[in-house]
Amino acid sequence: MLNAEQKIIFAGPVGAGKTTAINAISDIPTVGTEARATDETAKLKHNTTVAMDYGVLNLGNGQKVHLYGTPGQERFDFMWEILTQKGIGLVLLVDNRRDDPLEDMRFYLESFRDFISDRAVVIGVNGMETKNRPGLHSYQKRLADLGMKPPLFEVDPRKRDDVKTMLLALLSMLDPGLCR
């Protein structure tokens, strides 16, 4: 049984939709630390998360899930360790439109290996509506090569229902009775 308040981490590369997903699902106005992108990120978007995003999802019966989005840039990886403290699970978002999204997935799974080793992880692939290769089968194959079988979803992080589906999958892995 989960405690009344839990913490879930959203991670992934720049532009994968972490901030957007938290905005879509949060029951409170989200708190963000967006700053003007000044490095290679500026080629992808004007602003980027430099510390974290924060939102809350109310599950009912007094239960809340705190949602923390990590910065996607590796130079802010010190925040990844800080934000994962006391976290119960990871939502990994991958942008299929990037040059090598399978490698992005592998990199972030490896970067968060210690965190997810005894917690749950789900993976959402964004951008498949504009670039459908690699397909989900390729992701599943790469995950199998890594010895992993986490739930894998095609998602649009702007859609609350897509984000909700990932979170329900993650929460049901942690406490199967919670999502009945």
PDB file of N, CA, C and O in Angstrom, residues 19-47:
ATOM      1  N   THR A  19       8.040  18.590 -19.153  1.00  0.00           N
ATOM      2  CA  THR A  19       7.306  19.749 -18.654  1.00  0.00           C
ATOM      3  C   THR A  19       5.863  19.712 -19.151  1.00  0.00           C
ATOM      4  O   THR A  19       4.914  19.942 -18.386  1.00  0.00           O
ATOM      5  N   THR A  20       5.686  19.400 -20.414  1.00  0.00           N
ATOM      6  CA  THR A  20       4.353  19.337 -21.019  1.00  0.00           C
ATOM      7  C   THR A  20       3.498  18.274 -20.346  1.00  0.00           C
ATOM      8  O   THR A  20       2.315  18.501 -20.063  1.00  0.00           O
ATOM      9  N   ALA A  21       4.075  17.108 -20.070  1.00  0.00           N
ATOM     10  CA  ALA A  21       3.327  16.026 -19.428  1.00  0.00           C
ATOM     11  C   ALA A  21       2.888  16.419 -18.025  1.00  0.00           C
ATOM     12  O   ALA A  21       1.741  16.170 -17.636  1.00  0.00           O
ATOM     13  N   ILE A  22       3.780  17.024 -17.266  1.00  0.00           N
ATOM     14  CA  ILE A  22       3.425  17.445 -15.907  1.00  0.00           C
ATOM     15  C   ILE A  22       2.345  18.524 -15.973  1.00  0.00           C
ATOM     16  O   ILE A  22       1.381  18.491 -15.201  1.00  0.00           O
ATOM     17  N   ASN A  23       2.457  19.449 -16.908  1.00  0.00           N
ATOM     18  CA  ASN A  23       1.417  20.469 -17.074  1.00  0.00           C
ATOM     19  C   ASN A  23       0.078  19.833 -17.419  1.00  0.00           C
ATOM     20  O   ASN A  23      -0.973  20.298 -16.965  1.00  0.00           O
ATOM     21  N   ALA A  24       0.087  18.774 -18.224  1.00  0.00           N
ATOM     22  CA  ALA A  24      -1.151  18.137 -18.671  1.00  0.00           C
ATOM     23  C   ALA A  24      -1.868  17.391 -17.553  1.00  0.00           C
ATOM     24  O   ALA A  24      -3.096  17.317 -17.544  1.00  0.00           O
ATOM     25  N   ILE A  25      -1.121  16.844 -16.598  1.00  0.00           N
ATOM     26  CA  ILE A  25      -1.726  15.967 -15.596  1.00  0.00           C
ATOM     27  C   ILE A  25      -1.877  16.607 -14.220  1.00  0.00           C
ATOM     28  O   ILE A  25      -2.690  16.173 -13.408  1.00  0.00           O
ATOM     29  N   SER A  26      -1.143  17.659 -13.940  1.00  0.00           N
ATOM     30  CA  SER A  26      -1.140  18.247 -12.600  1.00  0.00           C
ATOM     31  C   SER A  26      -2.489  18.865 -12.243  1.00  0.00           C
ATOM     32  O   SER A  26      -3.117  19.530 -13.067  1.00  0.00           O
ATOM     33  N   ASP A  27      -2.882  18.649 -11.000  1.00  0.00           N
ATOM     34  CA  ASP A  27      -4.118  19.236 -10.485  1.00  0.00           C
ATOM     35  C   ASP A  27      -3.888  20.610  -9.866  1.00  0.00           C
ATOM     36  O   ASP A  27      -4.830  21.219  -9.350  1.00  0.00           O
ATOM     37  N   ILE A  28      -2.657  21.062  -9.871  1.00  0.00           N
ATOM     38  CA  ILE A  28      -2.328  22.409  -9.395  1.00  0.00           C
ATOM     39  C   ILE A  28      -1.566  23.122 -10.511  1.00  0.00           C
ATOM     40  O   ILE A  28      -1.021  22.467 -11.397  1.00  0.00           O
ATOM     41  N   PRO A  29      -1.517  24.438 -10.477  1.00  0.00           N
ATOM     42  CA  PRO A  29      -0.638  25.117 -11.437  1.00  0.00           C
ATOM     43  C   PRO A  29       0.799  24.650 -11.194  1.00  0.00           C
ATOM     44  O   PRO A  29       1.258  24.595 -10.050  1.00  0.00           O
ATOM     45  N   THR A  30       1.479  24.266 -12.246  1.00  0.00           N
ATOM     46  CA  THR A  30       2.822  23.720 -12.084  1.00  0.00           C
ATOM     47  C   THR A  30       3.836  24.817 -11.801  1.00  0.00           C
ATOM     48  O   THR A  30       3.662  25.972 -12.166  1.00  0.00           O
ATOM     49  N   VAL A  31       4.882  24.385 -11.110  1.00  0.00           N
ATOM     50  CA  VAL A  31       6.013  25.248 -10.818  1.00  0.00           C
ATOM     51  C   VAL A  31       7.146  24.793 -11.722  1.00  0.00           C
ATOM     52  O   VAL A  31       7.437  23.599 -11.804  1.00  0.00           O
ATOM     53  N   GLY A  32       7.758  25.725 -12.414  1.00  0.00           N
ATOM     54  CA  GLY A  32       8.842  25.356 -13.303  1.00  0.00           C
ATOM     55  C   GLY A  32      10.035  26.268 -13.134  1.00  0.00           C
ATOM     56  O   GLY A  32       9.935  27.336 -12.534  1.00  0.00           O
ATOM     57  N   THR A  33      11.142  25.808 -13.653  1.00  0.00           N
ATOM     58  CA  THR A  33      12.378  26.602 -13.611  1.00  0.00           C
ATOM     59  C   THR A  33      12.905  26.730 -15.028  1.00  0.00           C
ATOM     60  O   THR A  33      14.000  26.281 -15.344  1.00  0.00           O
ATOM     61  N   GLU A  34      12.105  27.326 -15.870  1.00  0.00           N
ATOM     62  CA  GLU A  34      12.480  27.503 -17.264  1.00  0.00           C
ATOM     63  C   GLU A  34      13.416  28.701 -17.400  1.00  0.00           C
ATOM     64  O   GLU A  34      13.229  29.729 -16.750  1.00  0.00           O
ATOM     65  N   ALA A  35      14.417  28.534 -18.241  1.00  0.00           N
ATOM     66  CA  ALA A  35      15.332  29.626 -18.558  1.00  0.00           C
ATOM     67  C   ALA A  35      15.584  29.611 -20.060  1.00  0.00           C
ATOM     68  O   ALA A  35      15.376  28.589 -20.732  1.00  0.00           O
ATOM     69  N   ARG A  36      16.029  30.718 -20.572  1.00  0.00           N
ATOM     70  CA  ARG A  36      16.320  30.829 -22.000  1.00  0.00           C
ATOM     71  C   ARG A  36      17.463  29.876 -22.333  1.00  0.00           C
ATOM     72  O   ARG A  36      18.497  29.859 -21.679  1.00  0.00           O
ATOM     73  N   ALA A  37      17.251  29.067 -23.352  1.00  0.00           N
ATOM     74  CA  ALA A  37      18.281  28.119 -23.791  1.00  0.00           C
ATOM     75  C   ALA A  37      19.394  28.884 -24.496  1.00  0.00           C
ATOM     76  O   ALA A  37      19.134  29.730 -25.353  1.00  0.00           O
ATOM     77  N   THR A  38      20.624  28.582 -24.119  1.00  0.00           N
ATOM     78  CA  THR A  38      21.760  29.312 -24.692  1.00  0.00           C
ATOM     79  C   THR A  38      22.791  28.389 -25.333  1.00  0.00           C
ATOM     80  O   THR A  38      23.736  28.860 -25.932  1.00  0.00           O
ATOM     81  N   ASP A  39      22.612  27.083 -25.217  1.00  0.00           N
ATOM     82  CA  ASP A  39      23.575  26.150 -25.793  1.00  0.00           C
ATOM     83  C   ASP A  39      22.932  25.433 -26.978  1.00  0.00           C
ATOM     84  O   ASP A  39      22.056  25.983 -27.638  1.00  0.00           O
ATOM     85  N   GLU A  40      23.329  24.208 -27.229  1.00  0.00           N
ATOM     86  CA  GLU A  40      22.765  23.419 -28.325  1.00  0.00           C
ATOM     87  C   GLU A  40      21.252  23.268 -28.210  1.00  0.00           C
ATOM     88  O   GLU A  40      20.563  23.082 -29.210  1.00  0.00           O
ATOM     89  N   THR A  41      20.743  23.353 -27.001  1.00  0.00           N
ATOM     90  CA  THR A  41      19.309  23.238 -26.758  1.00  0.00           C
ATOM     91  C   THR A  41      18.534  24.324 -27.482  1.00  0.00           C
ATOM     92  O   THR A  41      17.388  24.120 -27.888  1.00  0.00           O
ATOM     93  N   ALA A  42      19.128  25.484 -27.678  1.00  0.00           N
ATOM     94  CA  ALA A  42      18.451  26.600 -28.348  1.00  0.00           C
ATOM     95  C   ALA A  42      18.031  26.241 -29.769  1.00  0.00           C
ATOM     96  O   ALA A  42      17.102  26.840 -30.314  1.00  0.00           O
ATOM     97  N   LYS A  43      18.689  25.244 -30.368  1.00  0.00           N
ATOM     98  CA  LYS A  43      18.294  24.793 -31.705  1.00  0.00           C
ATOM     99  C   LYS A  43      16.975  24.027 -31.664  1.00  0.00           C
ATOM    100  O   LYS A  43      16.287  23.919 -32.672  1.00  0.00           O
ATOM    101  N   LEU A  44      16.640  23.489 -30.481  1.00  0.00           N
ATOM    102  CA  LEU A  44      15.424  22.698 -30.319  1.00  0.00           C
ATOM    103  C   LEU A  44      14.249  23.503 -29.786  1.00  0.00           C
ATOM    104  O   LEU A  44      13.106  23.288 -30.172  1.00  0.00           O
ATOM    105  N   LYS A  45      14.552  24.425 -28.826  1.00  0.00           N
ATOM    106  CA  LYS A  45      13.481  25.201 -28.216  1.00  0.00           C
ATOM    107  C   LYS A  45      14.065  26.436 -27.547  1.00  0.00           C
ATOM    108  O   LYS A  45      15.252  26.480 -27.239  1.00  0.00           O
ATOM    109  N   HIS A  46      13.200  27.429 -27.322  1.00  0.00           N
ATOM    110  CA  HIS A  46      13.648  28.708 -26.766  1.00  0.00           C
ATOM    111  C   HIS A  46      13.993  28.623 -25.285  1.00  0.00           C
ATOM    112  O   HIS A  46      14.948  29.228 -24.829  1.00  0.00           O
ATOM    113  N   ASN A  47      13.169  27.904 -24.523  1.00  0.00           N
ATOM    114  CA  ASN A  47      13.368  27.785 -23.080  1.00  0.00           C
ATOM    115  C   ASN A  47      13.576  26.327 -22.711  1.00  0.00           C
ATOM    116  O   ASN A  47      13.090  25.427 -23.405  1.00  0.00           O
TER     117      ASN A  47
END
